[in-house]
Every structure is written in structure tokens, then in C-alpha cells.
mmCIF file of C-alpha atoms in Angstrom:
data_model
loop_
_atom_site.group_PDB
_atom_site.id
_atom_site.type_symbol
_atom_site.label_atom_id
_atom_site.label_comp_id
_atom_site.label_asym_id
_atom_site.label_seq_id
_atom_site.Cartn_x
_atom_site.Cartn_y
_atom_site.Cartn_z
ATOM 1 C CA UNK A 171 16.587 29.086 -74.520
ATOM 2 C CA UNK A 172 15.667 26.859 -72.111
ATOM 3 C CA UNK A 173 15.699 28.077 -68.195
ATOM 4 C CA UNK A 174 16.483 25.863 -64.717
ATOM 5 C CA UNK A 175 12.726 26.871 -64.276
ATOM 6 C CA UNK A 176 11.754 25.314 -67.699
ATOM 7 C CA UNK A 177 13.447 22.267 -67.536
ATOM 8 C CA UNK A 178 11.962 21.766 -63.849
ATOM 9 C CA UNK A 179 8.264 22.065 -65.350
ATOM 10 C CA UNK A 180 8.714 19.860 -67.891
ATOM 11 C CA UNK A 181 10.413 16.689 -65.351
ATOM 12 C CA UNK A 182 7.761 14.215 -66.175
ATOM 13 C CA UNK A 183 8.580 12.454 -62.534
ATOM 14 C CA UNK A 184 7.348 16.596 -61.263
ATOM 15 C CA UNK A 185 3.617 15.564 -60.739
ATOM 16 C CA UNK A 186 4.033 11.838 -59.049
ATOM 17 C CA UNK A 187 6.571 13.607 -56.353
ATOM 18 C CA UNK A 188 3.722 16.807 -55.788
ATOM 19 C CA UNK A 189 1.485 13.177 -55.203
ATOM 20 C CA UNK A 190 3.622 11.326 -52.845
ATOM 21 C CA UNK A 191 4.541 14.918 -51.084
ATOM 22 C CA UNK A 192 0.651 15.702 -50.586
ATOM 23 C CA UNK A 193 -0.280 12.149 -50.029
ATOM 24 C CA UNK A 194 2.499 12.124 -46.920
ATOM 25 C CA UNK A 195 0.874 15.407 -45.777
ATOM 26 C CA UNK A 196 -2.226 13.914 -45.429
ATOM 27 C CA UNK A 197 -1.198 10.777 -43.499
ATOM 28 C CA UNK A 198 0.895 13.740 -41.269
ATOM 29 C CA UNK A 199 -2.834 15.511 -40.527
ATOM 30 C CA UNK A 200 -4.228 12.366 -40.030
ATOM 31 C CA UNK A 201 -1.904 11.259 -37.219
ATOM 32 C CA UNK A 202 -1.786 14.541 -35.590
ATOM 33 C CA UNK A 203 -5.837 14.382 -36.002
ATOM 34 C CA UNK A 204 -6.216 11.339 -33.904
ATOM 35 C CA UNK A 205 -3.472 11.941 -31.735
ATOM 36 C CA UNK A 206 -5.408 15.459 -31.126
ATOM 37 C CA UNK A 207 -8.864 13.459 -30.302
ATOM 38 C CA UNK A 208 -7.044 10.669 -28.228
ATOM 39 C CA UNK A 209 -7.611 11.894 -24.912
ATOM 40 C CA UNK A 210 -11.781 12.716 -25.491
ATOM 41 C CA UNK A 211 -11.952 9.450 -27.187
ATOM 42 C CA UNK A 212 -10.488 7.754 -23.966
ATOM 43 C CA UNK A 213 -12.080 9.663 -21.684
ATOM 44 C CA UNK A 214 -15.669 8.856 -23.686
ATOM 45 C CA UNK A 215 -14.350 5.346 -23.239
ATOM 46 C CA UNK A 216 -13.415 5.086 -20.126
ATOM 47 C CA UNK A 217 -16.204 7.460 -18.398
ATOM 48 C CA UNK A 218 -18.992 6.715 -20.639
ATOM 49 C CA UNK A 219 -19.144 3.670 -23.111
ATOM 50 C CA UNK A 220 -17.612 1.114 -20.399
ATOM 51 C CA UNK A 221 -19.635 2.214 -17.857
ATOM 52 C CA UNK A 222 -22.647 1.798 -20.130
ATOM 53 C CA UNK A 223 -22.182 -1.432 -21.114
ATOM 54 C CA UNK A 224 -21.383 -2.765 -17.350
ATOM 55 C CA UNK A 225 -24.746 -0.943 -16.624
ATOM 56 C CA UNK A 226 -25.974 -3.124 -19.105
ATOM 57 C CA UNK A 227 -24.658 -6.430 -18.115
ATOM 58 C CA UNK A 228 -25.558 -5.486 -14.549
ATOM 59 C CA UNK A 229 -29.306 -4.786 -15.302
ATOM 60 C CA UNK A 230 -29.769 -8.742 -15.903
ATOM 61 C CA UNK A 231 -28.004 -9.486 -12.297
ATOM 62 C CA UNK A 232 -29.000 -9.595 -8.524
ATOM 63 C CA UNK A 233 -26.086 -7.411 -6.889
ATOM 64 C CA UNK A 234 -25.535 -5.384 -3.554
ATOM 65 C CA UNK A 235 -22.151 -3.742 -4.579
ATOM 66 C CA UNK A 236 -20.097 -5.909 -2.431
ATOM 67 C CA UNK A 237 -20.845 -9.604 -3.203
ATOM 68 C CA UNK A 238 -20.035 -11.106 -6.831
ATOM 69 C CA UNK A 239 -23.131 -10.296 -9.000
ATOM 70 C CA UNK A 240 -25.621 -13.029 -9.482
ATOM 71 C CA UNK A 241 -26.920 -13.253 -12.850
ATOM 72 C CA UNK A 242 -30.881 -13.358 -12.385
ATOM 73 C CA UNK A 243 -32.580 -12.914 -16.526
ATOM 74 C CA UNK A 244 -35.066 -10.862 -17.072
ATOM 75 C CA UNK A 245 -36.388 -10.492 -13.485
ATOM 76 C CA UNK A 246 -35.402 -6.950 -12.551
ATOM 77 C CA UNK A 247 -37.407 -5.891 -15.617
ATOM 78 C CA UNK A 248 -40.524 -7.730 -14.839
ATOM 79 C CA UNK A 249 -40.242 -6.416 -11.332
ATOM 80 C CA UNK A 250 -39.896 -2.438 -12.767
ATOM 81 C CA UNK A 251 -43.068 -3.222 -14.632
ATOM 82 C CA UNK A 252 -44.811 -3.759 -11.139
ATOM 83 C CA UNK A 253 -43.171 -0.776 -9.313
ATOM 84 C CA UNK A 254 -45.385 1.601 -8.757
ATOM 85 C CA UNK A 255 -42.758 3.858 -7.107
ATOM 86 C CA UNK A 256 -40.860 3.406 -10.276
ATOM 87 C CA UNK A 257 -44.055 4.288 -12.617
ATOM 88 C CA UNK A 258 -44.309 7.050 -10.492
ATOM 89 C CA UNK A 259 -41.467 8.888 -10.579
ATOM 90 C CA UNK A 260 -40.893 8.217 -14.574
ATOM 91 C CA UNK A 261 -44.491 9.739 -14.734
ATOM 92 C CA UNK A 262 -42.964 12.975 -12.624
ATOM 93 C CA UNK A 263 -40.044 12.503 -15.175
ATOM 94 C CA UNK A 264 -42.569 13.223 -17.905
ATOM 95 C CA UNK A 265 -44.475 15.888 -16.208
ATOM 96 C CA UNK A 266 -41.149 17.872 -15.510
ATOM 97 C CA UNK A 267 -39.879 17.913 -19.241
ATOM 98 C CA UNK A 268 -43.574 18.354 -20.672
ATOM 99 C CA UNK A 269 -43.274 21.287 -18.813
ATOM 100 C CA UNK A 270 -39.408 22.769 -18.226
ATOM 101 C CA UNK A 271 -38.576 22.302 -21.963
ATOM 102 C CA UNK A 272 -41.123 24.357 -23.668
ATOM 103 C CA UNK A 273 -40.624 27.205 -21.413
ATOM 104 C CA UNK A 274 -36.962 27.344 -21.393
ATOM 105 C CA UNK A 275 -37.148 27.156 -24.926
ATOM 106 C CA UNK A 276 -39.983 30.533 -24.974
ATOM 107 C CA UNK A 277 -38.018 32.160 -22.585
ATOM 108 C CA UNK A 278 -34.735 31.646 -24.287
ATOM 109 C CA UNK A 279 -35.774 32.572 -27.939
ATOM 110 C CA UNK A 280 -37.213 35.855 -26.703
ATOM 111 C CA UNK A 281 -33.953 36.302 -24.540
ATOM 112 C CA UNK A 282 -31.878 35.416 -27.363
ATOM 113 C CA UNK A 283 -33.664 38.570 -29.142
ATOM 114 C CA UNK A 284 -33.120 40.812 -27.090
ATOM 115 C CA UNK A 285 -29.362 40.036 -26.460
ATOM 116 C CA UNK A 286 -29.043 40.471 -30.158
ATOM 117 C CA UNK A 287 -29.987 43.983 -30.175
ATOM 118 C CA UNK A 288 -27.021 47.176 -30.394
ATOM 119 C CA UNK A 289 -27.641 48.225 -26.691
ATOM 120 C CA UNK A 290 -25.046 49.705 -24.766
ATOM 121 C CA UNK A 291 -23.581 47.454 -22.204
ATOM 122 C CA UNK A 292 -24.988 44.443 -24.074
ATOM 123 C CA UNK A 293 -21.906 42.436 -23.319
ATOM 124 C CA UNK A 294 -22.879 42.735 -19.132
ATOM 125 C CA UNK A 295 -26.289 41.660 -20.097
ATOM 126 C CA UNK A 296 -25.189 38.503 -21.769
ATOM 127 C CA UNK A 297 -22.767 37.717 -18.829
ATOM 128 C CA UNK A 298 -25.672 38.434 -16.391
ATOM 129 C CA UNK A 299 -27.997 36.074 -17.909
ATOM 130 C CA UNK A 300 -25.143 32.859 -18.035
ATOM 131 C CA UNK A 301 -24.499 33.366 -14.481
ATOM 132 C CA UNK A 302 -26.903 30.779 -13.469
ATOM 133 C CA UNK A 303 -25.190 28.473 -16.202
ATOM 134 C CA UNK A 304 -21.803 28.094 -14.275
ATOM 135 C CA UNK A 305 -23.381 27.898 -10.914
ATOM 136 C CA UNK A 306 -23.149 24.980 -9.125
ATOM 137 C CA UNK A 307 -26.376 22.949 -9.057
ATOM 138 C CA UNK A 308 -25.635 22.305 -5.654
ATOM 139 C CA UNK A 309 -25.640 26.127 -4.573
ATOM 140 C CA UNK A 310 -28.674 26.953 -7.143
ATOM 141 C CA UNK A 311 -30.431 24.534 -5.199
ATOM 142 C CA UNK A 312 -29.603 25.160 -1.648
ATOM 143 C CA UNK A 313 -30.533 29.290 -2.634
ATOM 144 C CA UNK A 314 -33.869 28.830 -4.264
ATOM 145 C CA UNK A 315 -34.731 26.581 -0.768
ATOM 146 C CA UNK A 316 -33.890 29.549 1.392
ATOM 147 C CA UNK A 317 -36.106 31.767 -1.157
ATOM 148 C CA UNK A 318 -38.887 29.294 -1.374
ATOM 149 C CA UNK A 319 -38.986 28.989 2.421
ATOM 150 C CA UNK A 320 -42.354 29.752 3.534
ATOM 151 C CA UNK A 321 -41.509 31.588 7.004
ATOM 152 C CA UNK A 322 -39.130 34.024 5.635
ATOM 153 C CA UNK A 323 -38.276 33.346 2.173
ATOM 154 C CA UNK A 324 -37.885 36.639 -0.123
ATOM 155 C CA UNK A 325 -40.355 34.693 -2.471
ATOM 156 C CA UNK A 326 -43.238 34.758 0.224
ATOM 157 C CA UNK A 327 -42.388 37.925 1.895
ATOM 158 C CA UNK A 328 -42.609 39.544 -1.617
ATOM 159 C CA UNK A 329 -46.122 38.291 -2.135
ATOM 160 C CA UNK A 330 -47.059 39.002 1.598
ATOM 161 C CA UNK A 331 -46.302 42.476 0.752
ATOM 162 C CA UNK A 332 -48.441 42.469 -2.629
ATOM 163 C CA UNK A 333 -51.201 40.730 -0.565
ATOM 164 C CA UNK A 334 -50.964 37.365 -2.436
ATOM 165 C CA UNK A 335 -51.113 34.215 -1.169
ATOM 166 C CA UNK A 336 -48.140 32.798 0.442
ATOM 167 C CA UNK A 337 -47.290 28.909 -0.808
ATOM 168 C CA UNK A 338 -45.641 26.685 1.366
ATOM 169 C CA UNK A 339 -43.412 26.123 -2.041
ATOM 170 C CA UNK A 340 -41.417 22.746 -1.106
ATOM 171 C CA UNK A 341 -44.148 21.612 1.512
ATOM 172 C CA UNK A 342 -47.322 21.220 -0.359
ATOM 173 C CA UNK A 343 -47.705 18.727 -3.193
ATOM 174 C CA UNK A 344 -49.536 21.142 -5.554
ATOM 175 C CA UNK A 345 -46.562 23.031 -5.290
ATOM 176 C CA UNK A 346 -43.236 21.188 -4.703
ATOM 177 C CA UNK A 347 -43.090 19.821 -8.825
ATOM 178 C CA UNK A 348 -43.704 23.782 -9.955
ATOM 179 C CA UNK A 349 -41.389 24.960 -7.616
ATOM 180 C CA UNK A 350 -38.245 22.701 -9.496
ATOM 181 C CA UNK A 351 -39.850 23.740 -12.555
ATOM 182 C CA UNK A 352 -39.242 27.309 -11.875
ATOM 183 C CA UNK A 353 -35.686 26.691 -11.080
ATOM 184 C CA UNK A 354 -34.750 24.465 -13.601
ATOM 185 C CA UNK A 355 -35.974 26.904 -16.177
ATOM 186 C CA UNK A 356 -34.017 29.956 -14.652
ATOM 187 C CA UNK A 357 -30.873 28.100 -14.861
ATOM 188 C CA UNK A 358 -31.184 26.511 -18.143
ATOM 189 C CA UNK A 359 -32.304 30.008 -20.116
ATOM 190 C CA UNK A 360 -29.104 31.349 -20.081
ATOM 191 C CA UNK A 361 -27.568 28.288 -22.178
ATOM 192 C CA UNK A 362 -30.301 28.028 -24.080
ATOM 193 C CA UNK A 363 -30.347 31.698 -25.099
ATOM 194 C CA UNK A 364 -26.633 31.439 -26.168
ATOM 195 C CA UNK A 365 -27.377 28.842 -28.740
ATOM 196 C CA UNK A 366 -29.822 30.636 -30.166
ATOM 197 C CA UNK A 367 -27.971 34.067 -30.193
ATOM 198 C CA UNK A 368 -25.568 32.333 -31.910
ATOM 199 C CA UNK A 369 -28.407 30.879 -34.537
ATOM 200 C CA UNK A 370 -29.588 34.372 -35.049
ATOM 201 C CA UNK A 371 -26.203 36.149 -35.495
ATOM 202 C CA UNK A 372 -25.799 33.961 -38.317
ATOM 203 C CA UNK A 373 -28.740 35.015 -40.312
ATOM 204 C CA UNK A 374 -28.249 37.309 -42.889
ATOM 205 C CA UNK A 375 -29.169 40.681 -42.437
ATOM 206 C CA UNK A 376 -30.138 40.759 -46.207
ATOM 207 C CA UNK A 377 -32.978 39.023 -45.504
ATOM 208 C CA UNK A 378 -34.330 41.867 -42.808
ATOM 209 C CA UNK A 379 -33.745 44.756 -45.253
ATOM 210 C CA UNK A 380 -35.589 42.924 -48.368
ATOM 211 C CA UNK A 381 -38.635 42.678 -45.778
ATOM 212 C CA UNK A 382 -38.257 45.938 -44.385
ATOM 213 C CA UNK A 383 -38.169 47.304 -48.201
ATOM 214 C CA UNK A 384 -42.003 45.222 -48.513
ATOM 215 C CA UNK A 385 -43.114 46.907 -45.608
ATOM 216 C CA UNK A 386 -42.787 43.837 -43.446
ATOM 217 C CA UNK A 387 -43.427 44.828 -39.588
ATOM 218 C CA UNK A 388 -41.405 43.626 -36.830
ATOM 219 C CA UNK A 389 -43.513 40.893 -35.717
ATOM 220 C CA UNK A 390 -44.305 39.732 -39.422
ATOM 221 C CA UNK A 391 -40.439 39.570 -40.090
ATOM 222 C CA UNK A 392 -40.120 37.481 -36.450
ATOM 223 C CA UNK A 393 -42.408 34.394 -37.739
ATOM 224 C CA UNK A 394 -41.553 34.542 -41.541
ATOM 225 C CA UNK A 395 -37.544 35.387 -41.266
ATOM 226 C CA UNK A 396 -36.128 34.821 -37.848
ATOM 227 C CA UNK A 397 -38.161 31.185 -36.855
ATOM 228 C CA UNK A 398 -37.499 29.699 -39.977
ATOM 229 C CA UNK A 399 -33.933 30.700 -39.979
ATOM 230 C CA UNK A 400 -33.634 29.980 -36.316
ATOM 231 C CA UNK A 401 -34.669 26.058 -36.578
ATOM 232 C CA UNK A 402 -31.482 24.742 -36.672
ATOM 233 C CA UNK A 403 -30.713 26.009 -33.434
ATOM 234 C CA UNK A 404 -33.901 25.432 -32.229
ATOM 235 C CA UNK A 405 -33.692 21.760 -33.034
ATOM 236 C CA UNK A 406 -30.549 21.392 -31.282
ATOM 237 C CA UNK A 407 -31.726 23.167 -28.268
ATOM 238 C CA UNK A 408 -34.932 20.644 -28.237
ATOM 239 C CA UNK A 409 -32.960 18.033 -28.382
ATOM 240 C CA UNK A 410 -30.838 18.460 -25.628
ATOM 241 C CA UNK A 411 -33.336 20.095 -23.687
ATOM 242 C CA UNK A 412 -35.385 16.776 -23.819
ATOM 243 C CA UNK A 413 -31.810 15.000 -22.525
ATOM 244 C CA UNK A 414 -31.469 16.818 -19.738
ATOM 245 C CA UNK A 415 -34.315 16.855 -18.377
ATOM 246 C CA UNK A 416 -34.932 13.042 -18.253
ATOM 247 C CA UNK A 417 -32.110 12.642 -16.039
ATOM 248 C CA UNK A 418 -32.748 15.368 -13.218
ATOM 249 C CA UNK A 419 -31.336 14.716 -9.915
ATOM 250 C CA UNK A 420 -29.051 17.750 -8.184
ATOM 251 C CA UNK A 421 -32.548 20.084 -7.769
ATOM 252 C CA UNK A 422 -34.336 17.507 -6.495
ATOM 253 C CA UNK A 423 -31.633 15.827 -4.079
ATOM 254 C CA UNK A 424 -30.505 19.418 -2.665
ATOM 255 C CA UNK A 425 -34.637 21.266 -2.418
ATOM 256 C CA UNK A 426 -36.669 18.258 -1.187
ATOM 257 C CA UNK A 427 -33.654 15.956 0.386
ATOM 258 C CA UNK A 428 -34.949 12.694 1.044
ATOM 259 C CA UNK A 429 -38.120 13.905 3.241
ATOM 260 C CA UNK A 430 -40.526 11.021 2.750
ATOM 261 C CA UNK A 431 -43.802 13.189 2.818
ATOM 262 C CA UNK A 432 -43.353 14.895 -0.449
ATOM 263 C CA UNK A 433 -40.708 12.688 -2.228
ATOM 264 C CA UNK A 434 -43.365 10.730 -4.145
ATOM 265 C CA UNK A 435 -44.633 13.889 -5.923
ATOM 266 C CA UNK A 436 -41.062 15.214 -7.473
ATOM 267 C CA UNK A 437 -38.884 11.861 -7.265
ATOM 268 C CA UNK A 438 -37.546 11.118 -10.676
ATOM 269 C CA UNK A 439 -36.006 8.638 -12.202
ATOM 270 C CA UNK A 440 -32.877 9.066 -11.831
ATOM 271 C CA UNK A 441 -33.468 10.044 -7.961
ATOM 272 C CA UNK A 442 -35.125 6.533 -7.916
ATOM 273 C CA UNK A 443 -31.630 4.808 -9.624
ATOM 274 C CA UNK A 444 -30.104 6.565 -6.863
ATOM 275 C CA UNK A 445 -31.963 5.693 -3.992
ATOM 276 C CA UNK A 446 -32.300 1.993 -5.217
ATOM 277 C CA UNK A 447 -28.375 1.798 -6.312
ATOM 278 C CA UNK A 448 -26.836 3.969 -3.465
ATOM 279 C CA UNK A 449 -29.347 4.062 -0.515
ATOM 280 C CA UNK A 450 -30.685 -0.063 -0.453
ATOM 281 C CA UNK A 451 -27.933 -1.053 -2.470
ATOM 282 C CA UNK A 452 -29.505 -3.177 -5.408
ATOM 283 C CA UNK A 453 -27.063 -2.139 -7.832
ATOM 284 C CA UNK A 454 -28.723 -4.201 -10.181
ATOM 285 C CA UNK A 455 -32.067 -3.125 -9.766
ATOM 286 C CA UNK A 456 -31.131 0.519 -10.220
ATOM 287 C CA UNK A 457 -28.822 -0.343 -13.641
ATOM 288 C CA UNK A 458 -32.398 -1.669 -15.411
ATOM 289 C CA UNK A 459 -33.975 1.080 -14.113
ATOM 290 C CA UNK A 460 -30.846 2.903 -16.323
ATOM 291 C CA UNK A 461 -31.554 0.817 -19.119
ATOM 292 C CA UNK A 462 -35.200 1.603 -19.129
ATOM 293 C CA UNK A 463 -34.367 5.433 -19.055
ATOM 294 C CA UNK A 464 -31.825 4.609 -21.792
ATOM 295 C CA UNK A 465 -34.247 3.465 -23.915
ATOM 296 C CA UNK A 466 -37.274 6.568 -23.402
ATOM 297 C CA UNK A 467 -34.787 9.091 -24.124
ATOM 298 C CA UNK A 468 -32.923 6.944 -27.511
ATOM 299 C CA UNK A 469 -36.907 6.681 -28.492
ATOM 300 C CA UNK A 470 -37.399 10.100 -28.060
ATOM 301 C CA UNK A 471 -34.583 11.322 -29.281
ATOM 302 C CA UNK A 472 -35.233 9.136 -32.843
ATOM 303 C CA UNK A 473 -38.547 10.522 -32.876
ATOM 304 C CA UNK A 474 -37.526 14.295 -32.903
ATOM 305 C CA UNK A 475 -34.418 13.237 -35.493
ATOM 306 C CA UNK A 476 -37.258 11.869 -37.622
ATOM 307 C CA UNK A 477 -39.730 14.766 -37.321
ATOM 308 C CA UNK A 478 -37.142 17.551 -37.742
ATOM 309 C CA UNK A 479 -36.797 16.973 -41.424
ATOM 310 C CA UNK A 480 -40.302 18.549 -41.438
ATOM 311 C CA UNK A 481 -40.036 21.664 -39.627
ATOM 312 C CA UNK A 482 -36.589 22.344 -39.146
ATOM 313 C CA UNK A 483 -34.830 24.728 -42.465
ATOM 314 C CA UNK A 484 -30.938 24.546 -42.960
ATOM 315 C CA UNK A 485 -30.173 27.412 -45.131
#
């Protein structure tokens, strides 16, 4: 006896209507997928991509701001080649990543594995160590000059008191490059460290307990389990590491202002597309100066995407 049931399972038209009834779902997620990513995709437009490409165009014209932009070739490039000022600062550029990005990463692995231990009140530690995260740059900056103040700065009066010599942090060349260093590490751990937490909570523990079973010691199981592992993260932390350093600007515009003694020994190069854009006004000056950061960073950022096949382990 056939059923309602069994003569609905055996409609031959059953299986094209389950296709046109999936098939309109998907054109349904679709829409409400792009209508979801609209606004990010206009604001990337708007904010970033149009901006970019009138950098661009600008970079190959003489222009104050005000007056219509006069298209002059390849002459604000020449000229950057010839700029020592500009040589200089991309040189302080270097000098600042070569040496904020290793130690933020150092500092924030072993951070990371600490925060992943089961300590009471670990949750207050985390929070602690992101405070200087969602700090303004501007107030980070204006409180490490007060501390780096060599008259009565906590820094100096701390090393007074341990009978250490007393740097005159933001006033001595030898000193004023470190002393962004320092800060720019101490507020970039935090994010840093979060990344990779989140890199290490996703390792198996399965992997710990097999080594612990071969008598693996702590430190063994660090460089044979956890690094490997923790690459991924790594890799992305590198990377944007790298980015953000290239394009300093809040440190060094709130601790050394625009003092002219010392400003040649931590300008950077995107304190120098300021001053040139926004100080003298030769807009188009500072947009190849842009472009020619544009293109270090897109060079090293192909390099690492090219190396990273070579060190870096996706499970």
C-alpha cells in the first residue's frame, strides 16, 4: 500500500525542486554576505584605496595643498635620491624595526607562556598586560617623557638611588633612538602576546603528554613542540610587526616634538612625510616619499611571504 510519504519520494520533479530550493538559498547567503561586508569594503575604499592611488598620482606633481597640482615626472624621486635628510631618517626607520621587532616578539612569546599557565587570577594578568594596547599613543607618549625626564623622572631617580648613571634619555643622541625603542616595545607586547596565546591555546595538549611520557623536559618540549607549533602565529606577528614599525610617528611627534637638536637622530619616515606634507607644504614631495615607503615595506613584506614556507609549520 502505497503512503502520501511514498508517493512524495518517488515525484521524479522531488530532486530538481531540493536544487532550485538550495540553489535560491545560496544566492540568499550570498546577498546577505556582501550586504554584511558593504560598509568595510567602502570604508577600505573610501579611507584607504582612493587615498592611495591620489598619493600616487600626487607623487609625480609639484603641489602646496592650495594651488592646482602641477604635474612635474619623475623629479620628486630623483630629488629623494639626493636627500640626505630623507636617507636619514629611512636609515633610523631601519634601525628602529631591526631593533623593536625582535624584542617585542622575545618578550611576547615568553609572555604569551606564562599567560597560558592555570594561575589564579590569570584573567587580571592578561588584562594588565593589554593595558598599554588601548592607550592612547598620545598619552603613552606624553608619560614615558615625564619618566624619561632627566631632573626628576622616576626612571633617573630610580637609578640615582641604585647608584647608576643617570641618562639624559630624550636629550642625548646615544640615547633618544633607545629610549622610543623601549616604549614602543612596552606597548606593542601586550598585542603581540595575545596572538600568540591564542597560537598556543590551540596546540594540542596530546602532543605535551606523548613528550612528557619520553621524558622530554620543559625546555626540550619548548623548542621541539611549542615553536614549531607556534609559527603560524609567529609569522603573523612578524609580519605585522615589520608594518608597523615602518610607519612610526605618534612616539616620536609627542617625546622629541619638533626640537631641531635631536630630530635628525629619531626622525622617521613617516615624521619626514609629515613635516614635508604638513609643515612646508610640498604635498607632493611628501606623497613620493609615501610611495617610496610603499614600496620597502610591499618588498619586505614579499620577502617574509616567500621565506615563511621554510620555517613556518601549519598543522
Amino acid at each position: 500500500m502505497n503512503t502520501p510519504l511514498a508517493v512524495k519520494s518517488n515525484d521524479p520533479n522531488l530532486p530538481a525542486a531540493r536544487k532550485r530550493k538550495t540553489s535560491k538559498l545560496a544566492i540568499q547567503e550570498a546577498v546577505w554576505g556582501y550586504v554584511f561586508i558593504l560598509p568595510v569594503a567602502l570604508g577600505l575604499a573610501l579611507f584607504y584605496m582612493v587615498p592611495s592611488a591620489a598619493s600616487l598620482i600626487l607623487s609625480f606633481t609639484n603641489w602646496d595643498g592650495m594651488s592646482a597640482p602641477a604635474f612635474n615626472g619623475i623629479d620628486n624621486l630623483t630629488q629623494l635620491m639626493q636627500d640626505e635628510k630623507f636617507t636619514h631618517s629611512l636609515l633610523n626607520t631601519l634601525l628602529y624595526t631591526v631593533a623593536t621587532v625582535p624584542l617585542s616578539i622575545v618578550f611576547a612569546t615568553l609572555l604569551a607562556v606564562l599567560l597560558n599557565q592555570h594561575i589564579k587570577g590569570m584573567v587580571v594578568y592578561r588584562t594588565f598586560y593589554f593595558i598599554p594596547v588601548i592607550t592612547m599613543p598620545i598619552a603613552v607618549g606624553m608619560v614615558w617623557k615625564w619618566l624619561y625626564n632627566s631632573e626628576f623622572g622616576l626612571i633617573n631617580y630610580v637609578l640615582g638611588a641604585m647608584h647608576l648613571p643617570q641618562p639624559n634619555w630624550l636629550f642625548d643622541e646615544k640615547f633618544a633612538l633607545m629610549s622610543i625603542v623601549i616604549v614602543s616595545v612596552w606597548t606593542s607586547v601586550g598585542y603581540n602576546a595575545v596572538i600568540l596565546l591564542s597560537g598556543l591555546q590551540g596546540i594540542p595538549s596530546s602532543y605535551y603528554e606523548a613528550a612528557s611520557l619520553d621524558g622530554a623536559g620543559t625546555v626540550y618540549r619548548f623548542f621541539r613542540i611549542t615553536l614549531p607549533l607556534l609559527t603560524p602565529s609567529l609569522f603573523f606577528v612578524l609580519v605585522m610587526s615589520f608594518i608597523n614599525s615602518f610607519q612610526v610617528f605618534d612616539l616620536v611627534f609627542i617625546m622629541m616634538g619638533q626640537q631641531t637638536s635631536l630630530l635628525d637622530s629619531t626622525r622617521t619616515v613617516v615624521y619626514s612625510i609629515w613635516e614635508d606634507g604638513f609643515k612646508y607644504f610640498n604635498m607632493g614631495y611628501a606623497s613620493a616619499e609615501a610611495f617610496i615607503l610603499f614600496i620597502v615595506i610591499l618588498i619586505i613584506t614579499a620577502f617574509q611571504m616567500y621565506f615563511q614556507k621554510r620555517w613556518v609549520h601549519y598543522q
